[in-house]
Amino acid sequence: MDPAGGCPHAANARLLEGGSVVPVVLPGEVGGMAVLGHDALREFLAHPDVAKDARHFAALRAGEIADGWPLRTFATVRGMTTADGADHRRLRSLMGKAFTAGRVERLRPYVEELAARLLDGLEPAATEDGTVDLRAHFALPLPMGVICELLGVDQTHHDRLHHLSNQLVATDIGPAEAVAANREMVEILSTVAAARAADPGDDLTSAMIAAREEDGDRFTPQELIGTLLLTIVAGHETTLNLITNAVRALCAHRDQLGLVLSGEATWADVVEETLRWDSPVSYFPFRYPTRDLTLDGTVIPRGTPVLAGYSAAGRDTRAHGPDAARFDLTRTGPRHLSLGHGAHYCLGAPLARLEATTALDQLFTRFPALDLAVPEAELPRHRSFVGNSVRKLPVRLRG
């Protein structure tokens, strides 16, 4: 895997020609595997002999993974994404008591008001030639603002939390930087948790602190901080990429944008097709077979760290047809896997969909002629094979 990231689709297509499951070399010369094919990934994500707990990570258990390994946080953070079985059900139940559909729906007016306010600031932020970085001024502050509102995180922390979460998902970061970013993120979130414990409010952090199972079980301090960390990272990085990728897709496919503006397709269609066609997460770490596992004819040895190849699965021609690389809002066929599958399906999916549909609706209603200010090929890519997007999105609001 290239730690510098870049656009994954050409490499994914080449890899898929060799099969649905391939061996990969992770940073630090750590051996792993990736599941790329749609059907194989769907089976793998829900397989009873596949775990998320890092105690099944053979190389980590053997002491072969350094503290500063750039992907270590994905494996070792305490929370739902690294728990299995009864422990996972306990944590998800506790989180579910706080992260209810009603709480998400109550955020709708805030999402709509924040999106409108950010759009008001786009033209004043534009340069003399009418160019503005839509990612920095709209696609980023919207989900970051929403997730911090949900968690009860003061706005003074927003920029720093985004910087740190960017470092946590980077795959080209050095050991010292990785350790420092993780430590600072934990320090900030510990401060947030302490403030909410002392002065509870109508926010998710307060609700998680108060949430109990019927038998009195609750989040441990480590689980609470781990869950906050994962919620911050997953709750804004993925939606940021989703909005950015959807705008890029519509600018490159004006006929598809026309379908929405004419009422022949919906913003929800745009979101789902973007999730398939240009998944905001390319390769997500990690899952581990608890026994030697044969998947689509390939053996994945017990204890191997496995990447879930969402960007590859979304364009797998065996599942989505020979035109899988085409962005098409009228497409029919199997549902994408970009929000997961099985017990670990994304708990924040309704919020991500609410934010993305609201953002796109308001953006293109106000600026229907919006277009990229530079060719797609010149957009700087994420320096990570985990996240899949660009780091800047310069656009002209009036085309």
Short mmCIF file of C-alpha atoms in Angstrom, two decimals, residues 79-80 83 86-100 103 203-221 223-224 227 231 347:
data_model
loop_
_atom_site.label_atom_id
_atom_site.label_comp_id
_atom_site.label_asym_id
_atom_site.label_seq_id
_atom_site.Cartn_x
_atom_site.Cartn_y
_atom_site.Cartn_z
CA GLY A 79 -14.51 1.39 21.41
CA MET A 80 -17.18 -0.16 19.22
CA ALA A 83 -14.90 -4.83 20.00
CA ALA A 86 -21.09 -9.40 23.65
CA ASP A 87 -18.63 -6.56 24.30
CA HIS A 88 -19.51 -4.95 20.96
CA ARG A 89 -23.23 -5.38 21.59
CA ARG A 90 -22.83 -3.75 25.03
CA LEU A 91 -20.97 -0.73 23.64
CA ARG A 92 -23.30 -0.35 20.67
CA SER A 93 -26.32 -0.57 22.95
CA LEU A 94 -24.89 2.13 25.21
CA MET A 95 -24.07 4.32 22.21
CA GLY A 96 -27.46 3.60 20.70
CA LYS A 97 -29.20 4.93 23.81
CA ALA A 98 -27.44 8.24 23.22
CA PHE A 99 -27.27 8.27 19.41
CA THR A 100 -31.00 7.91 18.77
CA ARG A 103 -31.51 13.06 18.49
CA ASP A 203 -25.37 16.54 24.05
CA LEU A 204 -24.10 13.09 23.10
CA THR A 205 -21.11 13.13 25.46
CA SER A 206 -23.35 13.85 28.46
CA ALA A 207 -25.77 11.17 27.27
CA MET A 208 -22.96 8.61 26.89
CA ILE A 209 -21.71 9.39 30.41
CA ALA A 210 -25.25 8.92 31.74
CA ALA A 211 -26.13 5.88 29.59
CA ARG A 212 -26.43 2.60 31.47
CA GLU A 213 -27.44 -0.89 30.59
CA GLU A 214 -30.23 -2.46 32.63
CA ASP A 215 -27.62 -4.24 34.75
CA GLY A 216 -25.87 -0.96 35.54
CA ASP A 217 -23.06 -1.35 33.02
CA ARG A 218 -21.67 1.83 31.47
CA PHE A 219 -18.71 3.12 29.46
CA THR A 220 -15.35 2.79 31.17
CA PRO A 221 -13.22 5.98 31.01
CA GLU A 223 -14.12 3.30 26.29
CA LEU A 224 -15.68 6.76 26.59
CA THR A 227 -15.69 6.28 21.46
CA THR A 231 -16.95 9.60 16.66
CA LEU A 347 -24.19 3.87 13.47
#
